[in-house]
Amino acid sequence: MRRPMVAGNWKMHGTRASVAELINGLTEQNLPTGVDVAVFPSCLHITQVVDGLAGTAVAVGAQDCASEAQQSALTGEVAAAQLSDASCSLVLVGHSERRLLLGEVDELVARKFAAAQSCGLVPVLCVGESLAQREAGQTLDVVVAQLSAVTDALGVEVFANAVIAYEPVWAIGTGLTASPEQAQQVHAAIRAQLASKSPELAGKVRILYGGSVKAVSAAELFGMPDIDGGLVGGASLNADEFGAICRAAGS
Ligand code: 13P
């Protein structure tokens, strides 16, 4: 049995005051013990969130890291070693907003993945197709290529300490959730690709769904056999809504 995970990606949101409010709201949630819960604040607020959630079971992650693992002369970047020092335990790599708006390519994503693991962080590899790619029938090819970029560079074994998030670009921030069947089809393909190299590992790796997840849609999505939880954007900025999504993963 895979332990479900629900992660909140706060993206470029939050002020010190609104983050303090969100932390308070999270500490008041009745979070299920059978679910790994994590939040990914902006880098600026990581320390505030780590301190504010100390003593809870909520893990803190970063939304990105540099491709260089260690501190160096790289203006504006944050090293995985620094995130680890700040008590982060996870880091998103390859989010579609970074791939599409900031030009991150597969090769860079693989280097960030490796940098994260070399510092003991668990990378959450984000993959997903655009609307045009889905309409052209390329969904599985796109997702397989994004996953292969990491397994070809680093080997399949790296997924023993990693999480995958399938986030169709057309579902992110649009209110258009993939149907449970659409998401399941891609999750199963991701698992099958890993299974072709290591069936044992494929059975253990957690694959999260992301894209307009809300409390009302969560239970049905999380009920699918290969969906092991969610990576939640907008809805994770509301502690009650996020708490409800976490509870849906625990039921
Ligand atoms: P939304 O839940 O706002 O669609 O965002 C999903 C996402 O990109 C999480 O990483």
Coordinates of N, CA and C and ligand atoms in Angstrom, one line a residue:
M1 N 0.8 -1.2 0.0 CA 0.0 0.0 0.0 C 0.9 1.3 0.0
R2 N 0.6 2.2 -0.9 CA 1.3 3.4 -0.9 C 0.6 4.4 0.0
R3 N 1.4 5.1 0.8 CA 0.9 6.1 1.7 C 0.5 7.4 0.9
P4 N -0.7 7.8 1.0 CA -1.1 9.0 0.2 C -0.3 10.3 0.7
M5 N -0.2 11.2 -0.3 CA 0.4 12.5 0.0 C -0.4 13.6 -0.6
V6 N -0.6 14.7 0.2 CA -1.2 15.9 -0.3 C -0.3 17.0 -0.1
A7 N 0.0 17.7 -1.2 CA 1.0 18.8 -1.1 C 0.4 20.1 -1.6
G8 N 0.6 21.2 -0.9 CA 0.1 22.5 -1.3 C 1.2 23.4 -1.9
N9 N 1.0 23.7 -3.2 CA 2.0 24.6 -3.8 C 1.5 26.0 -3.8
W10 N 2.1 26.8 -2.9 CA 1.6 28.2 -2.7 C 2.0 29.2 -3.9
K11 N 2.9 28.7 -4.7 CA 3.3 29.5 -5.9 C 3.8 30.9 -5.4
M12 N 3.6 31.9 -6.2 CA 4.2 33.2 -5.8 C 3.2 34.0 -5.1
H13 N 2.6 33.4 -4.0 CA 1.6 34.0 -3.2 C 2.1 34.2 -1.8
G14 N 1.5 35.2 -1.1 CA 1.7 35.3 0.3 C 2.5 36.6 0.7
T15 N 2.1 37.1 1.9 CA 2.9 38.2 2.5 C 3.2 37.6 3.9
R16 N 4.0 38.2 4.7 CA 4.3 37.7 6.0 C 3.0 37.5 6.8
A17 N 2.1 38.5 6.6 CA 0.8 38.5 7.4 C -0.1 37.4 6.9
S18 N -0.2 37.2 5.6 CA -1.2 36.2 5.1 C -0.6 34.8 5.3
V19 N 0.7 34.7 5.3 CA 1.4 33.4 5.6 C 1.1 33.0 7.1
A20 N 1.2 34.0 7.9 CA 1.0 33.7 9.4 C -0.5 33.2 9.6
E21 N -1.4 33.8 8.8 CA -2.8 33.4 8.9 C -3.0 32.0 8.4
L22 N -2.3 31.7 7.3 CA -2.4 30.3 6.7 C -1.8 29.3 7.7
I23 N -0.7 29.6 8.3 CA -0.1 28.7 9.2 C -1.1 28.4 10.4
N24 N -1.7 29.5 10.9 CA -2.6 29.4 12.0 C -3.8 28.5 11.6
G25 N -4.3 28.7 10.4 CA -5.4 27.9 9.8 C -5.0 26.4 9.7
L26 N -3.8 26.2 9.3 CA -3.3 24.8 9.1 C -3.2 24.1 10.5
T27 N -2.7 24.8 11.5 CA -2.6 24.2 12.8 C -3.9 23.8 13.4
E28 N -5.0 24.5 12.9 CA -6.3 24.2 13.5 C -7.0 23.0 12.7
Q29 N -6.4 22.5 11.6 CA -7.0 21.5 10.9 C -6.8 20.1 11.5
N30 N -7.8 19.3 11.4 CA -7.7 17.9 11.8 C -7.2 17.1 10.7
L31 N -5.9 17.0 10.6 CA -5.2 16.4 9.5 C -5.2 14.8 9.7
P32 N -5.4 14.0 8.7 CA -5.4 12.6 8.9 C -4.0 12.1 9.1
T33 N -3.9 11.1 10.0 CA -2.5 10.6 10.3 C -2.0 9.7 9.2
G34 N -2.8 9.2 8.4 CA -2.4 8.3 7.4 C -1.9 8.9 6.1
V35 N -1.9 10.2 6.1 CA -1.5 11.0 4.9 C -0.3 11.8 5.1
D36 N 0.7 11.8 4.2 CA 1.8 12.8 4.3 C 1.3 14.1 3.7
V37 N 1.4 15.1 4.6 CA 1.0 16.5 4.1 C 2.2 17.4 4.1
A38 N 2.3 18.2 3.0 CA 3.4 19.1 2.8 C 2.9 20.4 2.2
V39 N 3.6 21.5 2.5 CA 3.3 22.7 1.9 C 4.6 23.3 1.3
F40 N 4.5 24.0 0.2 CA 5.6 24.6 -0.6 C 5.4 26.1 -0.7
P41 N 5.8 26.8 0.3 CA 5.7 28.3 0.3 C 6.8 28.9 -0.6
S42 N 6.7 30.2 -0.9 CA 7.8 30.8 -1.6 C 9.0 30.8 -0.8
C43 N 10.2 30.8 -1.4 CA 11.4 30.7 -0.7 C 11.5 31.7 0.5
L44 N 11.0 32.9 0.2 CA 11.1 34.0 1.2 C 10.4 33.6 2.5
H45 N 9.4 32.7 2.4 CA 8.6 32.4 3.6 C 8.9 31.0 4.2
I46 N 9.9 30.3 3.7 CA 10.2 29.0 4.1 C 10.5 29.0 5.6
T47 N 11.3 29.9 6.1 CA 11.7 29.8 7.5 C 10.5 30.2 8.4
Q48 N 9.7 31.1 8.0 CA 8.5 31.4 8.7 C 7.6 30.2 8.9
V49 N 7.5 29.5 7.7 CA 6.5 28.3 7.7 C 7.2 27.2 8.6
V50 N 8.4 26.9 8.4 CA 9.1 25.9 9.2 C 8.9 26.2 10.7
D51 N 9.1 27.4 11.1 CA 9.0 27.8 12.5 C 7.5 27.7 12.9
G52 N 6.6 28.1 12.1 CA 5.2 28.2 12.4 C 4.6 26.8 12.5
L53 N 5.1 25.9 11.7 CA 4.5 24.5 11.7 C 5.4 23.5 12.5
A54 N 6.3 24.0 13.3 CA 7.2 23.1 14.1 C 6.3 22.4 15.1
G55 N 6.5 21.1 15.2 CA 5.7 20.4 16.2 C 4.4 19.8 15.5
T56 N 4.2 20.1 14.2 CA 3.1 19.5 13.5 C 3.7 18.4 12.6
A57 N 2.8 17.7 11.9 CA 3.4 16.6 11.0 C 3.5 17.2 9.6
V58 N 3.3 18.5 9.4 CA 3.3 19.0 8.0 C 4.7 19.3 7.6
A59 N 5.1 18.7 6.5 CA 6.5 18.9 6.0 C 6.5 20.2 5.1
V60 N 7.7 20.8 5.0 CA 7.8 22.0 4.2 C 8.8 21.7 3.1
G61 N 8.4 22.2 1.9 CA 9.3 22.0 0.7 C 9.4 23.4 0.0
A62 N 10.3 23.3 -1.0 CA 10.6 24.5 -1.8 C 10.0 24.3 -3.2
Q63 N 9.8 25.4 -3.9 CA 9.2 25.3 -5.3 C 10.2 25.0 -6.4
D64 N 11.4 25.1 -6.1 CA 12.5 25.0 -7.1 C 13.8 25.0 -6.3
C65 N 14.9 24.5 -7.0 CA 16.2 24.7 -6.5 C 17.2 24.9 -7.7
A66 N 18.4 25.3 -7.3 CA 19.4 25.5 -8.4 C 19.8 24.2 -8.9
S67 N 20.4 24.1 -10.1 CA 21.0 22.9 -10.6 C 22.3 22.6 -9.9
E68 N 22.9 23.6 -9.3 CA 24.1 23.4 -8.5 C 23.7 23.0 -7.1
A69 N 24.1 21.9 -6.5 CA 23.6 21.5 -5.2 C 24.1 22.3 -4.1
Q70 N 25.4 22.7 -4.2 CA 26.0 23.4 -3.1 C 26.1 24.9 -3.3
Q71 N 26.3 25.7 -2.2 CA 26.5 27.1 -2.3 C 27.5 27.5 -3.3
S72 N 27.3 28.5 -4.1 CA 28.3 29.0 -5.0 C 27.9 30.4 -5.5
A73 N 28.7 30.9 -6.4 CA 28.4 32.3 -6.9 C 27.4 32.2 -8.0
L74 N 26.1 32.2 -7.6 CA 25.0 32.1 -8.6 C 23.9 33.0 -8.2
T75 N 23.9 34.2 -8.6 CA 23.0 35.3 -8.1 C 21.6 34.9 -8.3
G76 N 20.8 35.0 -7.2 CA 19.4 34.9 -7.3 C 18.9 33.4 -7.1
E77 N 19.8 32.5 -7.1 CA 19.4 31.1 -7.0 C 19.5 30.6 -5.6
V78 N 18.8 29.5 -5.3 CA 18.9 28.9 -3.9 C 19.4 27.4 -4.1
A79 N 20.4 27.1 -3.4 CA 21.0 25.7 -3.5 C 20.2 24.7 -2.7
A80 N 20.1 23.5 -3.2 CA 19.4 22.4 -2.4 C 20.1 22.3 -1.0
A81 N 21.4 22.5 -0.9 CA 22.0 22.4 0.4 C 21.5 23.5 1.3
Q82 N 21.2 24.7 0.8 CA 20.6 25.7 1.6 C 19.2 25.4 2.1
L83 N 18.4 24.8 1.2 CA 17.0 24.3 1.5 C 17.0 23.3 2.6
S84 N 18.0 22.4 2.5 CA 18.1 21.3 3.5 C 18.5 21.9 4.8
D85 N 19.4 22.9 4.8 CA 19.8 23.6 6.0 C 18.6 24.4 6.6
A86 N 17.7 24.8 5.8 CA 16.5 25.5 6.3 C 15.4 24.6 6.7
S87 N 15.7 23.3 6.8 CA 14.7 22.3 7.2 C 13.6 21.9 6.2
C88 N 13.9 22.2 4.9 CA 13.0 21.7 3.9 C 13.3 20.2 3.7
S89 N 12.3 19.4 3.4 CA 12.5 18.0 3.1 C 12.2 17.6 1.7
L90 N 11.5 18.5 0.9 CA 11.1 18.2 -0.4 C 11.3 19.4 -1.3
V91 N 11.4 19.2 -2.6 CA 11.4 20.3 -3.6 C 10.7 19.9 -4.9
L92 N 9.9 20.9 -5.4 CA 9.3 20.6 -6.7 C 10.4 20.8 -7.8
V93 N 10.4 20.0 -8.8 CA 11.3 20.2 -10.0 C 10.4 20.1 -11.2
G94 N 10.7 21.0 -12.2 CA 10.0 20.9 -13.5 C 8.6 21.2 -13.5
H95 N 8.1 22.1 -12.6 CA 6.7 22.6 -12.6 C 6.5 23.2 -14.0
S96 N 5.3 23.0 -14.6 CA 5.0 23.5 -15.9 C 5.2 25.0 -16.0
E97 N 4.9 25.7 -15.0 CA 5.0 27.2 -15.0 C 6.5 27.6 -15.3
R98 N 7.4 26.8 -14.7 CA 8.8 27.0 -14.9 C 9.3 26.5 -16.3
R99 N 8.7 25.4 -16.7 CA 9.1 24.8 -18.0 C 8.6 25.8 -19.1
L100 N 7.3 26.3 -19.0 CA 6.7 27.0 -20.1 C 7.0 28.5 -20.1
L101 N 7.0 29.1 -18.9 CA 7.2 30.5 -18.8 C 8.7 30.9 -18.6
L102 N 9.5 30.0 -18.0 CA 10.9 30.3 -17.8 C 11.8 29.5 -18.6
G103 N 11.3 28.7 -19.5 CA 12.1 28.0 -20.4 C 12.9 26.8 -19.8
E104 N 12.5 26.2 -18.7 CA 13.3 25.1 -18.2 C 13.1 23.9 -19.1
V105 N 14.2 23.3 -19.5 CA 14.2 22.1 -20.4 C 14.5 20.9 -19.5
D106 N 14.1 19.7 -20.1 CA 14.3 18.4 -19.5 C 15.6 18.2 -18.8
E107 N 16.7 18.6 -19.6 CA 18.0 18.4 -19.1 C 18.3 19.1 -17.8
L108 N 17.8 20.4 -17.7 CA 18.0 21.2 -16.5 C 17.2 20.6 -15.4
V109 N 16.0 20.1 -15.7 CA 15.1 19.5 -14.7 C 15.8 18.3 -14.1
A110 N 16.4 17.5 -14.9 CA 17.1 16.3 -14.4 C 18.3 16.7 -13.5
R111 N 19.0 17.8 -13.8 CA 20.1 18.2 -13.0 C 19.6 18.7 -11.6
K112 N 18.5 19.4 -11.6 CA 17.9 19.9 -10.4 C 17.4 18.7 -9.5
F113 N 16.9 17.7 -10.2 CA 16.4 16.5 -9.5 C 17.6 15.9 -8.8
A114 N 18.7 15.8 -9.5 CA 19.9 15.1 -8.9 C 20.5 16.0 -7.8
A115 N 20.5 17.3 -8.0 CA 21.0 18.2 -6.9 C 20.2 18.1 -5.7
A116 N 18.9 18.0 -5.8 CA 18.0 17.9 -4.7 C 18.3 16.6 -3.9
Q117 N 18.4 15.5 -4.6 CA 18.6 14.2 -3.9 C 20.0 14.2 -3.3
S118 N 21.0 14.8 -3.9 CA 22.3 14.8 -3.3 C 22.4 15.5 -2.0
C119 N 21.3 16.3 -1.7 CA 21.3 17.0 -0.4 C 20.2 16.4 0.5
G120 N 19.7 15.2 0.1 CA 18.8 14.5 1.0 C 17.3 15.0 0.9
L121 N 17.1 15.9 -0.1 CA 15.7 16.3 -0.4 C 15.0 15.3 -1.3
V122 N 13.7 15.2 -1.1 CA 12.9 14.4 -2.0 C 12.3 15.3 -3.1
P123 N 12.8 15.0 -4.4 CA 12.2 15.8 -5.5 C 10.8 15.3 -5.8
V124 N 10.0 16.3 -6.2 CA 8.7 16.0 -6.7 C 8.7 16.4 -8.2
L125 N 8.8 15.4 -9.1 CA 9.0 15.7 -10.5 C 7.6 16.0 -11.1
C126 N 7.5 17.2 -11.7 CA 6.2 17.6 -12.3 C 6.2 17.3 -13.8
V127 N 5.2 16.6 -14.3 CA 5.1 16.4 -15.7 C 3.7 16.7 -16.1
G128 N 3.5 16.9 -17.4 CA 2.1 17.1 -17.9 C 2.1 17.8 -19.3
E129 N 1.0 17.5 -20.0 CA 0.9 18.0 -21.4 C 0.1 19.3 -21.5
S130 N 0.3 20.0 -22.5 CA -0.5 21.2 -22.8 C -1.8 20.8 -23.5
L131 N -2.7 21.8 -23.6 CA -4.0 21.5 -24.2 C -3.8 21.1 -25.7
A132 N -2.9 21.8 -26.4 CA -2.6 21.5 -27.8 C -2.1 20.1 -27.9
Q133 N -1.2 19.7 -27.0 CA -0.6 18.3 -27.1 C -1.7 17.3 -26.8
R134 N -2.6 17.6 -25.8 CA -3.7 16.6 -25.6 C -4.5 16.5 -26.8
E135 N -4.9 17.6 -27.4 CA -5.8 17.6 -28.6 C -5.1 16.9 -29.8
A136 N -3.8 16.9 -29.8 CA -3.1 16.2 -30.9 C -2.8 14.8 -30.6
G137 N -3.4 14.3 -29.4 CA -3.2 12.9 -29.1 C -1.8 12.6 -28.6
Q138 N -1.1 13.6 -28.1 CA 0.3 13.4 -27.7 C 0.6 13.2 -26.2
T139 N -0.5 13.2 -25.4 CA -0.4 13.2 -24.0 C 0.6 12.2 -23.4
L140 N 0.5 11.0 -23.8 CA 1.3 9.9 -23.2 C 2.8 10.1 -23.7
D141 N 2.9 10.5 -25.0 CA 4.3 10.7 -25.5 C 5.0 11.8 -24.7
V142 N 4.3 12.9 -24.4 CA 4.9 14.0 -23.8 C 5.3 13.6 -22.3
V143 N 4.4 13.0 -21.6 CA 4.7 12.6 -20.3 C 5.8 11.6 -20.2
V144 N 5.7 10.6 -21.1 CA 6.8 9.6 -21.1 C 8.2 10.2 -21.4
A145 N 8.2 11.2 -22.3 CA 9.5 11.9 -22.6 C 10.0 12.7 -21.4
Q146 N 9.1 13.3 -20.7 CA 9.5 14.1 -19.5 C 10.1 13.2 -18.4
L147 N 9.4 12.1 -18.3 CA 9.9 11.1 -17.3 C 11.2 10.4 -17.7
S148 N 11.3 10.1 -19.0 CA 12.5 9.4 -19.5 C 13.7 10.3 -19.4
A149 N 13.5 11.6 -19.5 CA 14.6 12.6 -19.4 C 15.4 12.3 -18.0
V150 N 14.6 12.0 -17.0 CA 15.2 11.8 -15.7 C 15.7 10.4 -15.6
T151 N 15.0 9.4 -16.0 CA 15.5 8.0 -15.9 C 16.7 7.8 -16.8
D152 N 16.7 8.4 -18.0 CA 17.8 8.2 -18.8 C 19.1 8.8 -18.2
A153 N 18.9 9.9 -17.6 CA 20.1 10.6 -17.1 C 20.6 10.0 -15.8
L154 N 19.6 9.6 -14.9 CA 19.9 9.3 -13.5 C 19.6 7.8 -13.2
G155 N 18.9 7.1 -14.0 CA 18.5 5.7 -13.7 C 17.2 5.7 -13.1
V156 N 16.5 4.5 -13.1 CA 15.2 4.4 -12.6 C 15.2 4.4 -11.1
E157 N 16.3 4.0 -10.5 CA 16.4 3.8 -9.0 C 16.2 5.1 -8.3
V158 N 16.4 6.2 -8.9 CA 16.3 7.5 -8.2 C 14.8 7.7 -7.7
F159 N 13.9 7.0 -8.4 CA 12.5 7.2 -8.0 C 12.1 6.4 -6.7
A160 N 13.1 5.7 -6.1 CA 12.9 5.1 -4.8 C 12.8 6.2 -3.8
N161 N 13.3 7.4 -4.0 CA 13.3 8.5 -3.1 C 12.8 9.8 -3.8
A162 N 11.7 9.6 -4.5 CA 11.1 10.8 -5.3 C 9.6 10.6 -5.4
V163 N 8.9 11.6 -5.8 CA 7.5 11.6 -6.0 C 7.3 12.2 -7.4
I164 N 6.2 11.7 -8.1 CA 5.9 12.3 -9.4 C 4.6 13.0 -9.3
A165 N 4.4 14.1 -9.9 CA 3.1 14.8 -10.0 C 2.7 15.0 -11.4
Y166 N 1.6 14.4 -11.8 CA 1.0 14.6 -13.1 C 0.1 15.8 -13.1
E167 N 0.5 16.8 -13.8 CA -0.3 18.1 -13.8 C -0.5 18.5 -15.2
P168 N -1.7 18.1 -15.8 CA -2.0 18.6 -17.1 C -2.1 20.1 -17.2
V169 N -1.3 20.7 -18.1 CA -1.2 22.2 -18.1 C -2.6 22.9 -18.2
W170 N -3.5 22.2 -19.0 CA -4.8 22.8 -19.3 C -5.7 22.8 -18.0
A171 N -5.3 22.0 -17.0 CA -6.1 21.9 -15.8 C -5.6 22.8 -14.7
I172 N -4.4 23.4 -14.9 CA -3.8 24.2 -13.8 C -4.4 25.6 -13.8
G173 N -5.0 25.9 -12.6 CA -5.5 27.3 -12.4 C -6.7 27.6 -13.3
T174 N -7.3 26.7 -14.0 CA -8.4 26.9 -14.9 C -9.7 26.5 -14.4
G175 N -9.7 25.8 -13.3 CA -11.0 25.2 -12.8 C -11.4 24.0 -13.6
L176 N -10.7 23.6 -14.6 CA -11.0 22.4 -15.4 C -10.2 21.3 -14.8
T177 N -10.8 20.4 -14.0 CA -10.0 19.3 -13.5 C -10.1 18.2 -14.5
A178 N -9.0 17.4 -14.6 CA -9.0 16.2 -15.5 C -10.1 15.3 -14.8
S179 N -10.8 14.5 -15.6 CA -11.7 13.6 -15.0 C -10.9 12.5 -14.3
P180 N -11.4 11.8 -13.3 CA -10.7 10.7 -12.7 C -10.2 9.7 -13.7
E181 N -10.9 9.4 -14.8 CA -10.5 8.4 -15.8 C -9.4 9.0 -16.6
Q182 N -9.4 10.3 -17.0 CA -8.3 10.9 -17.8 C -7.1 10.8 -16.9
A183 N -7.1 11.2 -15.7 CA -5.9 11.2 -14.8 C -5.4 9.8 -14.6
Q184 N -6.3 8.9 -14.3 CA -5.9 7.5 -14.1 C -5.1 6.9 -15.3
Q185 N -5.6 7.3 -16.5 CA -5.0 6.7 -17.7 C -3.5 7.1 -17.7
V186 N -3.2 8.4 -17.4 CA -1.9 8.9 -17.5 C -1.1 8.3 -16.3
H187 N -1.7 8.3 -15.1 CA -0.9 7.8 -14.0 C -0.5 6.3 -14.2
A188 N -1.4 5.5 -14.8 CA -1.1 4.1 -15.1 C 0.0 4.0 -16.1
A189 N 0.0 4.9 -17.1 CA 1.1 4.9 -18.1 C 2.4 5.2 -17.5
I190 N 2.4 6.2 -16.5 CA 3.7 6.6 -15.9 C 4.2 5.4 -15.1
R191 N 3.2 4.7 -14.3 CA 3.7 3.6 -13.5 C 4.1 2.4 -14.4
A192 N 3.5 2.2 -15.6 CA 3.9 1.1 -16.5 C 5.3 1.4 -17.0
Q193 N 5.5 2.7 -17.3 CA 6.9 3.0 -17.8 C 8.0 2.7 -16.8
L194 N 7.7 3.0 -15.5 CA 8.7 2.7 -14.5 C 8.7 1.2 -14.3
A195 N 7.6 0.5 -14.4 CA 7.5 -1.0 -14.2 C 8.3 -1.7 -15.3
S196 N 8.4 -1.1 -16.4 CA 9.2 -1.8 -17.5 C 10.7 -1.9 -17.1
K197 N 11.1 -1.0 -16.2 CA 12.5 -1.0 -15.8 C 12.6 -1.6 -14.4
S198 N 11.6 -1.4 -13.5 CA 11.7 -2.0 -12.1 C 10.3 -2.1 -11.6
P199 N 9.7 -3.3 -11.7 CA 8.3 -3.5 -11.3 C 8.2 -3.2 -9.8
E200 N 9.2 -3.6 -9.0 CA 9.1 -3.4 -7.5 C 9.0 -1.9 -7.2
L201 N 9.9 -1.1 -7.8 CA 9.9 0.3 -7.6 C 8.6 1.0 -8.0
A202 N 8.2 0.6 -9.2 CA 7.0 1.2 -9.8 C 5.8 1.0 -8.9
G203 N 5.7 -0.1 -8.1 CA 4.6 -0.3 -7.2 C 4.7 0.5 -6.0
K204 N 5.8 1.1 -5.7 CA 6.0 1.9 -4.5 C 6.0 3.4 -4.7
V205 N 6.3 3.9 -5.9 CA 6.4 5.3 -6.1 C 5.0 6.0 -6.1
R206 N 5.0 7.1 -5.4 CA 3.7 7.9 -5.4 C 3.6 8.8 -6.5
I207 N 2.4 8.8 -7.2 CA 2.1 9.6 -8.3 C 0.9 10.5 -7.9
L208 N 1.1 11.8 -7.8 CA 0.1 12.8 -7.4 C -0.5 13.4 -8.6
Y209 N -1.8 13.7 -8.4 CA -2.5 14.5 -9.5 C -2.5 16.0 -9.1
G210 N -2.3 16.9 -10.1 CA -2.4 18.3 -9.8 C -3.2 19.0 -11.0
G211 N -4.0 20.0 -10.7 CA -4.7 20.7 -11.7 C -6.1 20.9 -11.2
S212 N -6.3 22.1 -10.6 CA -7.6 22.5 -10.1 C -8.3 21.5 -9.1
V213 N -7.4 20.9 -8.3 CA -8.0 20.0 -7.3 C -8.7 20.8 -6.2
K214 N -10.0 20.4 -5.9 CA -10.8 21.1 -4.9 C -11.3 20.0 -4.0
A215 N -11.8 20.4 -2.8 CA -12.3 19.4 -1.9 C -13.4 18.6 -2.5
V216 N -14.3 19.2 -3.4 CA -15.4 18.5 -4.0 C -14.9 17.4 -5.0
S217 N -13.8 17.6 -5.6 CA -13.3 16.7 -6.6 C -12.3 15.7 -6.1
A218 N -11.7 16.0 -4.9 CA -10.6 15.2 -4.5 C -10.9 13.7 -4.2
A219 N -12.0 13.4 -3.6 CA -12.2 12.0 -3.2 C -12.3 11.1 -4.4
E220 N -13.0 11.6 -5.4 CA -13.1 10.8 -6.6 C -11.8 10.5 -7.3
L221 N -11.0 11.6 -7.4 CA -9.7 11.5 -8.0 C -8.8 10.5 -7.2
F222 N -8.8 10.7 -5.9 CA -7.9 9.9 -5.0 C -8.4 8.5 -4.9
G223 N -9.6 8.2 -5.3 CA -10.1 6.9 -5.3 C -9.6 6.0 -6.5
M224 N -9.0 6.6 -7.4 CA -8.5 5.9 -8.6 C -7.2 5.1 -8.2
P225 N -7.0 3.9 -8.8 CA -6.0 3.0 -8.3 C -4.6 3.5 -8.4
D226 N -4.3 4.4 -9.3 CA -2.9 4.9 -9.5 C -2.7 6.3 -9.1
I227 N -3.7 6.9 -8.4 CA -3.6 8.3 -8.0 C -3.4 8.3 -6.5
D228 N -2.2 8.7 -6.0 CA -1.8 8.5 -4.7 C -1.9 9.8 -3.9
G229 N -2.7 10.8 -4.4 CA -2.8 12.1 -3.6 C -2.8 13.2 -4.6
G230 N -2.6 14.4 -4.1 CA -2.7 15.6 -5.0 C -1.6 16.6 -4.7
L231 N -1.3 17.4 -5.8 CA -0.5 18.6 -5.7 C -1.4 19.7 -6.0
V232 N -1.7 20.5 -4.9 CA -2.8 21.5 -5.0 C -2.3 22.9 -5.0
G233 N -2.8 23.7 -6.0 CA -2.3 25.1 -6.1 C -3.3 26.0 -5.3
G234 N -4.2 26.7 -6.1 CA -5.0 27.7 -5.5 C -5.8 27.3 -4.2
A235 N -6.3 26.0 -4.2 CA -7.1 25.6 -3.1 C -6.2 25.4 -1.8
S236 N -4.9 25.4 -2.0 CA -4.1 25.2 -0.8 C -3.8 26.5 -0.1
L237 N -4.3 27.6 -0.6 CA -4.1 28.9 0.0 C -5.3 29.1 1.0
N238 N -6.2 28.2 1.1 CA -7.3 28.3 2.0 C -7.2 27.0 2.9
A239 N -6.9 27.3 4.2 CA -6.5 26.2 5.1 C -7.7 25.2 5.3
D240 N -8.9 25.7 5.3 CA -10.1 24.8 5.5 C -10.2 23.9 4.3
E241 N -10.1 24.5 3.1 CA -10.2 23.7 1.8 C -9.1 22.7 1.7
F242 N -7.9 23.2 2.0 CA -6.7 22.3 2.0 C -6.9 21.1 3.0
G243 N -7.4 21.4 4.2 CA -7.6 20.4 5.2 C -8.6 19.4 4.7
A244 N -9.6 19.9 4.0 CA -10.7 18.9 3.5 C -10.1 18.0 2.4
I245 N -9.2 18.6 1.6 CA -8.6 17.8 0.6 C -7.7 16.7 1.2
C246 N -6.9 17.1 2.3 CA -6.1 16.1 3.0 C -6.9 15.0 3.6
R247 N -8.1 15.4 4.1 CA -9.0 14.4 4.7 C -9.5 13.4 3.7
A248 N -9.8 14.0 2.5 CA -10.3 13.2 1.4 C -9.3 12.1 1.0
A249 N -8.0 12.4 1.1 CA -6.9 11.5 0.8 C -6.8 10.4 1.9
G250 N -7.3 10.7 3.1 CA -7.2 9.8 4.2 C -8.4 8.8 4.3
S251 N -9.4 9.1 3.5 CA -10.7 8.3 3.7 C -10.7 7.1 2.7
Ligands
13P1 P1 -4.2 24.7 -9.2 O1 -4.6 23.8 -8.2 O2 -4.3 26.2 -8.8 O3 -4.8 24.4 -10.6 O4 -2.6 24.5 -9.5 C1 -2.1 23.3 -9.6 C2 -0.6 23.3 -9.6 O5 0.0 23.8 -10.5 C3 0.1 22.8 -8.4 O6 1.5 22.7 -8.6

